Amino acid sequence: MNANTESIAFRVNRNDPNLKELILEYPYFPRNADEWEVLGRSIGRNTHLENIEIDFISWVGDENEHVAFVRSFCHGLSQNRYLQRFALRFCDFDLFENGILQQLVPFLEHNQHLRVLDFYFSPIESGGARLLGSTLTRRINKSLEKIVLSGTEMGLDDEGESVNDLLTSLKEYPHLKTLELETNDIGPAGCTILSSLLDSPNSQVEKLDLRDTDIDNNMLVSLTSSLAKNTVLQELNLGNNLSITVAGWAPLLSLLRSPTCNLKKISLNESTINYNVTVALVDSLTNNHTLTSLVLCGNPSITTPGFVAVSTLLQMEGTNLEHLDLGENELGDDVAVALSRSLAKNCTLKSLMLNDNPSITAAGFIALSAVLRNPISRLRLLDLRENNIGDDSK
């Protein structure tokens, strides 16, 4: 360990009551198996730590050695009963196949203080999904509030079947507010279970990330049917679900048009949305006063007329839109000018993302700069990275 890491490890071992958070990332890792094991045992005995995050991104070296390090670390940590937040992120080896998730079962089952569990892009695959589901079912205190399973490769080798038990176990967690399932194949049956979770009058889920989960038209019908009765969910990400066809977006548009819809943020990045869907989307939001964030980045098929239609949202009376993301859409100066005109009397938008639109030139920037000088404007972030502004805009 380096000097700073050794100091932190010493404080962990001494059960320092002032040390509440431990964040480890490469290259500030223990150097060998003994140091990993000692740190794990120290955490296992610690009663004051509340948050541990380990970020494995860019960790270089022998994978078999890394597996042994992490397994011995988790074996010691598994005795901890006081952590509230636990994260293993960007692990590049399977946590289940290598026995690491199994080492964590006593911690996950018996730590009744745990509120946040995060395995962001750390694969557990189908076997791990089944094990995690059974472990969460056995927990006595259903205290989890946030579960991040993005990129864990659940269901990819069994068409989502392994996800079913896991999602079923979550129906017993009345305090769950955030569920992130990005880049997992949840399958039709898993979607039905998820829909029933959202349909429950006891559901407290406020944020649901379903990016790249292979949702199709029928699955979207099931989800939106449940959300029509749900007034709790505030954030929904359906980006990069290319199995939803152009016609398949109709149920979502109906949901956004409903007076009971409480969604504040919706992300539809990198989807099949085209001009016609966009015009219908704008129409569905005409009387929507709850939406504050709309993400449409990576949808060039919307085309210039479609994005001009989106700009009219900023003119609508009663709009509460604060964040609009139109990055990576092959936009040009026509859209930039339309946005600047719509923003002339807008006093709600705080951030506008127009990054990676190289056809926006100095002319578009000059039009948008007028918004920044407008005394009624609340715009604080205008992202024009990777555009073709040039020196003429200075």
PDB file of C-alpha atoms in Angstrom, residues 90-97 119-125 151-153:
ATOM      1  CA  PHE A  90     -16.195  -2.397 -13.088  1.00  0.00           C
ATOM      2  CA  CYS A  91     -14.895  -5.808 -12.059  1.00  0.00           C
ATOM      3  CA  ASP A  92     -13.728  -7.560 -15.254  1.00  0.00           C
ATOM      4  CA  PHE A  93     -14.197 -11.127 -14.006  1.00  0.00           C
ATOM      5  CA  ASP A  94     -17.366 -13.037 -13.110  1.00  0.00           C
ATOM      6  CA  LEU A  95     -18.141 -12.626  -9.404  1.00  0.00           C
ATOM      7  CA  PHE A  96     -20.221 -15.819  -9.294  1.00  0.00           C
ATOM      8  CA  GLU A  97     -18.059 -18.122 -11.381  1.00  0.00           C
ATOM      9  CA  PHE A 119     -22.438  -4.196  -8.739  1.00  0.00           C
ATOM     10  CA  TYR A 120     -22.167  -1.720 -11.646  1.00  0.00           C
ATOM     11  CA  PHE A 121     -20.669  -3.557 -14.646  1.00  0.00           C
ATOM     12  CA  SER A 122     -19.342  -6.356 -12.470  1.00  0.00           C
ATOM     13  CA  PRO A 123     -20.697  -9.566 -14.046  1.00  0.00           C
ATOM     14  CA  ILE A 124     -22.588 -12.101 -11.978  1.00  0.00           C
ATOM     15  CA  GLU A 125     -24.387 -13.725 -14.937  1.00  0.00           C
ATOM     16  CA  GLY A 151     -23.960  -4.546 -16.862  1.00  0.00           C
ATOM     17  CA  THR A 152     -24.003  -7.650 -14.666  1.00  0.00           C
ATOM     18  CA  GLU A 153     -24.883  -9.848 -17.686  1.00  0.00           C
TER      19      GLU A 153
END
